[in-house]
CSV table of C-alpha atoms in Angstrom, one decimal:
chain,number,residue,atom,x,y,z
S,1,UNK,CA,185.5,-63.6,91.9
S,2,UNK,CA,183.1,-65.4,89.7
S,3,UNK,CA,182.3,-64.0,86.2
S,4,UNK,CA,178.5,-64.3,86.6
S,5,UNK,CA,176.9,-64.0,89.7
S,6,UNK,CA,173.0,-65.2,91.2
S,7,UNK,CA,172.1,-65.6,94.7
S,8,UNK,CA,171.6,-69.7,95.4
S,9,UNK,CA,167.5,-69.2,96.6
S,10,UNK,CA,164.6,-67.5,95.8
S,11,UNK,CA,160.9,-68.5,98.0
S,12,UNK,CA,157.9,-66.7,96.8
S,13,UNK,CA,153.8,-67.6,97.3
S,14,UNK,CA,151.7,-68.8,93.9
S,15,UNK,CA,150.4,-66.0,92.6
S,16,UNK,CA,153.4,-63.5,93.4
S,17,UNK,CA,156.0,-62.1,91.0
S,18,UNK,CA,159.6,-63.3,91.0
S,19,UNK,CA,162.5,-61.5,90.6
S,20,UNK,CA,165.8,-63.1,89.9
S,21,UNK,CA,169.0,-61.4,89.7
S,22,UNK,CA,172.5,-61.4,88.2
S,23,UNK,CA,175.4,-59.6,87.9
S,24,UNK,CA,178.5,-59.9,85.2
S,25,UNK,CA,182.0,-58.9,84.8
S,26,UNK,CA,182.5,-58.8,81.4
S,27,UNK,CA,181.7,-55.2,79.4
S,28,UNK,CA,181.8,-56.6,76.1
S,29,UNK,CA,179.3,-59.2,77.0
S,30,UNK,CA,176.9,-59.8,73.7
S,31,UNK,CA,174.7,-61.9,74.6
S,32,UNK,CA,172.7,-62.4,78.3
S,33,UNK,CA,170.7,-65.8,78.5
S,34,UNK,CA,168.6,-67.0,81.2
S,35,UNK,CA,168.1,-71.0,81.0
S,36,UNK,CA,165.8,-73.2,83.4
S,37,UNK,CA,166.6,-76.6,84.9
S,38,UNK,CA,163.5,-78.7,85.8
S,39,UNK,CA,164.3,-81.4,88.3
S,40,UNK,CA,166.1,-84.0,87.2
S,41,UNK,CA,166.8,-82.3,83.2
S,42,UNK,CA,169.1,-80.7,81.7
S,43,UNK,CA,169.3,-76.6,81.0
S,44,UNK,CA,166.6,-75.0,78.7
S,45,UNK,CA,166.7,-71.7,76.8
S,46,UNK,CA,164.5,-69.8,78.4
S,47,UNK,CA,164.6,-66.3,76.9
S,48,UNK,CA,167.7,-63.7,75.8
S,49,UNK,CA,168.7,-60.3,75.2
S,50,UNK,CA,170.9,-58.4,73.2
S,51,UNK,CA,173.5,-56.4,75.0
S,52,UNK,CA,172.0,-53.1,73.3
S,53,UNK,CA,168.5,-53.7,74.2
S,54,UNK,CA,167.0,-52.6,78.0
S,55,UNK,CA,164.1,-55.0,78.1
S,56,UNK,CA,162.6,-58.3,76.6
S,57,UNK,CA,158.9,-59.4,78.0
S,58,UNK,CA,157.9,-62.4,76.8
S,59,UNK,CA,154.5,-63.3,77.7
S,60,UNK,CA,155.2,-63.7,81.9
S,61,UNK,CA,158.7,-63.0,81.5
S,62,UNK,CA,160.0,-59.6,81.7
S,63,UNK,CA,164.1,-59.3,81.5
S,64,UNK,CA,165.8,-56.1,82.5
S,65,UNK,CA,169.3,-55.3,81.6
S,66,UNK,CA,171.5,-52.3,83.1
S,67,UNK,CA,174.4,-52.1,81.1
S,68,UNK,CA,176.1,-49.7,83.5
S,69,UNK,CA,176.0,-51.9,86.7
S,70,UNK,CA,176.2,-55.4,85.0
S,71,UNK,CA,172.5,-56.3,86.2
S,72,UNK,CA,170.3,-58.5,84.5
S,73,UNK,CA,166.9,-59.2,85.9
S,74,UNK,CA,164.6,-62.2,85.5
S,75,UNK,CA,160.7,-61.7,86.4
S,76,UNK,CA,158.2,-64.2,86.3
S,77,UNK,CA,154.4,-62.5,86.8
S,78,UNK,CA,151.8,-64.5,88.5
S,79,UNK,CA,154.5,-67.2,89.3
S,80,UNK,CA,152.9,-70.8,89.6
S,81,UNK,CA,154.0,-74.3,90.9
S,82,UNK,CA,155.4,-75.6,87.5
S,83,UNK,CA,158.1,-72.4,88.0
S,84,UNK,CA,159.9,-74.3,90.5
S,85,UNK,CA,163.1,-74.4,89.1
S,86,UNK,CA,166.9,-73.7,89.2
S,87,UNK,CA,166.8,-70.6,86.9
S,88,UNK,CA,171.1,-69.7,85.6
S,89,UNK,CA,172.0,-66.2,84.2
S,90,UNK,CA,174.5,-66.5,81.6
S,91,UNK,CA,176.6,-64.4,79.6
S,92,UNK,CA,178.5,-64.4,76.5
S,93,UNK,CA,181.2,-62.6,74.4
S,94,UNK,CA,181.6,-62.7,70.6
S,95,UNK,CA,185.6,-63.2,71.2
S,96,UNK,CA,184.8,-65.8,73.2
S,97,UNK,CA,182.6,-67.7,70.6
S,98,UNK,CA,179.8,-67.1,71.9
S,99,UNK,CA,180.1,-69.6,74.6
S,100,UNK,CA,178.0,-68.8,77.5
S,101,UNK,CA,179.4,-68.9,80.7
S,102,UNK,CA,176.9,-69.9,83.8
S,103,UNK,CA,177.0,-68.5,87.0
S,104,UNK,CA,175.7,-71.1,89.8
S,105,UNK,CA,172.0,-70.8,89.6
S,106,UNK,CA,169.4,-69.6,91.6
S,107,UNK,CA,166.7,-72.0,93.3
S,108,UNK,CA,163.0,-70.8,92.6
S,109,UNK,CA,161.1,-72.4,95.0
S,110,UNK,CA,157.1,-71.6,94.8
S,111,UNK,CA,154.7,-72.4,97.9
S,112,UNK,CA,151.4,-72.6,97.8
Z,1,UNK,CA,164.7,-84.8,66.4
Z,2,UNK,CA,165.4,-86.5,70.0
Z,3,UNK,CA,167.4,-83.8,71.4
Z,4,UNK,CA,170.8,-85.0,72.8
Z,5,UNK,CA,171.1,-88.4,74.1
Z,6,UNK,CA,173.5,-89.3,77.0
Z,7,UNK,CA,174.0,-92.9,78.7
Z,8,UNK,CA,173.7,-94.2,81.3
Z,9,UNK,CA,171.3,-92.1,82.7
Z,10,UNK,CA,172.4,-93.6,86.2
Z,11,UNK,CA,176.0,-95.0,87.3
Z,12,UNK,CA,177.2,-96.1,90.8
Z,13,UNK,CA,180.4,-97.1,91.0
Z,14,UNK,CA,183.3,-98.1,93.5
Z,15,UNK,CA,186.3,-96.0,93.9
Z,16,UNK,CA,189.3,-96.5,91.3
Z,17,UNK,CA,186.9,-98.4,88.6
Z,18,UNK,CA,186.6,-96.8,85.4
Z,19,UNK,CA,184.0,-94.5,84.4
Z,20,UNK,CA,182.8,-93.9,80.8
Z,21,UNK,CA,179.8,-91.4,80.2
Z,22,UNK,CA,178.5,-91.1,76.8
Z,23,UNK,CA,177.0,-88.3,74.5
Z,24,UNK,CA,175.4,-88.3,70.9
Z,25,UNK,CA,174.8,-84.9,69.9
Z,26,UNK,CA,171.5,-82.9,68.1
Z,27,UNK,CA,172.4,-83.9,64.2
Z,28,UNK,CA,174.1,-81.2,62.6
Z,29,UNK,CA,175.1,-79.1,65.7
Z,30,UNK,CA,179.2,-78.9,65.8
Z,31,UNK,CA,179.4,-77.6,68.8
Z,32,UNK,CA,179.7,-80.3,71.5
Z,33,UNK,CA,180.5,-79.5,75.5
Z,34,UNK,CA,180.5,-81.3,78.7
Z,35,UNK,CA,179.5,-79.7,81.8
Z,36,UNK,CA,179.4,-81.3,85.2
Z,37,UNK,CA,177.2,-80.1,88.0
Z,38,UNK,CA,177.2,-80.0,92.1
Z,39,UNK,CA,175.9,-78.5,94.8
Z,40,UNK,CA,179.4,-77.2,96.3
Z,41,UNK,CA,180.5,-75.8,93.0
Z,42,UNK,CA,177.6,-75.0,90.1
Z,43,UNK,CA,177.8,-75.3,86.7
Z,44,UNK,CA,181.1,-76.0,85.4
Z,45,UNK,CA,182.4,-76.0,81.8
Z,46,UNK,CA,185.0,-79.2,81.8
Z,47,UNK,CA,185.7,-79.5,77.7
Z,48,UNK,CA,184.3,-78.4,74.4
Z,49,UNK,CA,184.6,-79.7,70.7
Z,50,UNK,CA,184.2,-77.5,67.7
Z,51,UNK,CA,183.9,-80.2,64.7
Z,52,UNK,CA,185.3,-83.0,66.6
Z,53,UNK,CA,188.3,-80.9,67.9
Z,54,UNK,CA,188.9,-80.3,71.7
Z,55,UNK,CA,189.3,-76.4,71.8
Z,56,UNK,CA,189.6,-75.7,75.2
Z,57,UNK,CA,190.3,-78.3,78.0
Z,58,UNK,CA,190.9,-76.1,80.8
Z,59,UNK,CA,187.9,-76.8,82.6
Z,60,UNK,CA,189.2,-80.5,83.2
Z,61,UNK,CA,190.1,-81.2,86.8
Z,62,UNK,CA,192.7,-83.6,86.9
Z,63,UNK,CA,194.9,-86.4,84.5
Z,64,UNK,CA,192.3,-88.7,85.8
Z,65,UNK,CA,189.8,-86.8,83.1
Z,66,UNK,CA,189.4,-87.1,79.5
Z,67,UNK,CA,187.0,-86.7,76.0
Z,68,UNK,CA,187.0,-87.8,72.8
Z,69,UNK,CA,185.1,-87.0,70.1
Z,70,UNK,CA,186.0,-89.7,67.4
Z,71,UNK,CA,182.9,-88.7,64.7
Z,72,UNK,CA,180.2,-85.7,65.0
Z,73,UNK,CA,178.1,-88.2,66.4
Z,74,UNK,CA,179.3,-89.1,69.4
Z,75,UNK,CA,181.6,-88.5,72.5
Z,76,UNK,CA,182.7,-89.9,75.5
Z,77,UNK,CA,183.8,-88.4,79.1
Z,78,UNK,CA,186.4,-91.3,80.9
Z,79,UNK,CA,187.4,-90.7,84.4
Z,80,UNK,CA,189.7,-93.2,85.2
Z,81,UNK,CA,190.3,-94.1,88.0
Z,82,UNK,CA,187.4,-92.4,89.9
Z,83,UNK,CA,187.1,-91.3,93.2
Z,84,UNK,CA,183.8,-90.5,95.4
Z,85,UNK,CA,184.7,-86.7,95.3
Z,86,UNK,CA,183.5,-87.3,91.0
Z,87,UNK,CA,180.3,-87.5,92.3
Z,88,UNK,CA,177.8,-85.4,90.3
Z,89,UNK,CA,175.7,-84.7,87.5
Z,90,UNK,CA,177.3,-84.9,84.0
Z,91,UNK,CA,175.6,-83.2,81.3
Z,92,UNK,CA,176.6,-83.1,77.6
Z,93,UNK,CA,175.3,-80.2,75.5
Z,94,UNK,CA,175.6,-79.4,71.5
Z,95,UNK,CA,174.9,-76.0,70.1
Z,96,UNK,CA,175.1,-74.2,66.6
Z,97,UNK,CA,175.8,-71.5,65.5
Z,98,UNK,CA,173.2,-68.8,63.7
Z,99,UNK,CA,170.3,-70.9,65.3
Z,100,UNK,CA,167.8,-68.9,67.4
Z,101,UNK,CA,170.4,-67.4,69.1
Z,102,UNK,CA,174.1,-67.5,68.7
Z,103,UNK,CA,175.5,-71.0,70.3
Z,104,UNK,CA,172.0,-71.6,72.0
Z,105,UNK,CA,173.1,-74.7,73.9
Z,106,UNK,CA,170.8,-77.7,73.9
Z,107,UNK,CA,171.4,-80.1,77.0
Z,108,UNK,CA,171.0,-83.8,77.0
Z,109,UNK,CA,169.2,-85.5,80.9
Z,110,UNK,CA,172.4,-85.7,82.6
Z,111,UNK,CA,174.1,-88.5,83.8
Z,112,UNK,CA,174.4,-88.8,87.9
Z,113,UNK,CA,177.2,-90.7,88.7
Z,114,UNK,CA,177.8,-92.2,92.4
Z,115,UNK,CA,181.1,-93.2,93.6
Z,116,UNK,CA,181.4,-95.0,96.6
């Protein structure tokens, strides 16, 4: 199976919170990223968390990490238009260099 | 700084021509890798360079693939010769270590490529 794993879609109203989840394989991962891909651009940092911390909340963003079940959370408050996005979960490893690897993304898709 | 620059942005092609995609990394980041994205299969890792070196290759899917990395400024992707199954988005991405977060990857636009 894949290392890193996101459902593909995710449709919520303006105005509603979004939740996007992931789970993970690897145990010793160090580092969990979420990025965002804006149509037609490339993958953006969008916020991280240290594999010994539980939660991050950056302004709207609100990442929850369960060490035990491999689960990292993304949740965007009071989503809006401009969210629309493919959002990836990634994951990294300190023997592995710190290279991230991506699972397939998940398509945020925000409707009036 | 412009961020990482890849060309063309755009490239349709007919089966068995060659294929060269091109990258100039963020200055100073030694880190360079080249992804290639579609809808059947994601996000996948194809090659990375640590200070010009190829590290790991095992991403690449077939002879038909290959990257060079001749100075820190620039590298090239060469499929030769393609076929329409190539089809995708190519991005290149450059990252360095100790920045905001370890091997934070900055991604260039992409290039789609079209094989017909």
């Amino acid at each position: 199976g894949e290392d890193v794993e996101q459902s593909l879609f995710l449709s919520v109203r303006e105005g509603d919170s979004s939740v996007i989840n992931c789970t993970y394989t690897d145990s010793s991962s160090t580092y969990l990223y979420w990025y965002k891909q804006e149509p037609g651009a490339g993958l953006q940092l969008l916020t991280y968390i240290f594999s010994n911390m539980d939660m991050k909340q950056d302004q709207r963003l609100t990442v929850l990490l369960n060490k035990k079940d491999k689960h990292l959370s993304l949740r965007i408050a009071d989503t809006q238009t401009g969210d629309s996005a493919i959002y990836f979960c990634a994951e990294s490893t300190s023997g592995g260099s710190y290279i991230p690897t991506f699972g397939r993304g998940t398509s945020l898709i925000v409707h009036p | 700084d412009a961020g990482v620059i890849q060309s063309p942005r755009h490239e349709v092609t007919e089966m068995g021509q060659e294929v060269t995609l091109r990258c100039k990394p963020i200055s100073g980041h030694d880190y360079l890798f080249w992804y290639r994205q579609t809808m059947m299969r994601g996000l996948e890792l194809l090659i990375y360079f640590n200070n010009n070196v190829p590290i790991d290759d095992s991403g690449m899917p077939e002879d038909r693939f290959s990257a060079k990395m001749p100075n820190a400024s620039f590298s090239t992707l060469k499929i030769q010769p393609s076929e329409p199954r190539d089809s995708a988005v190519y991005f290149c991405a450059s990252s360095l270590p100790g920045a905001r977060v370890d091997n934070e990857q900055f991604f260039g636009p992409g290039t789609r490529l079209t094989v017909l």
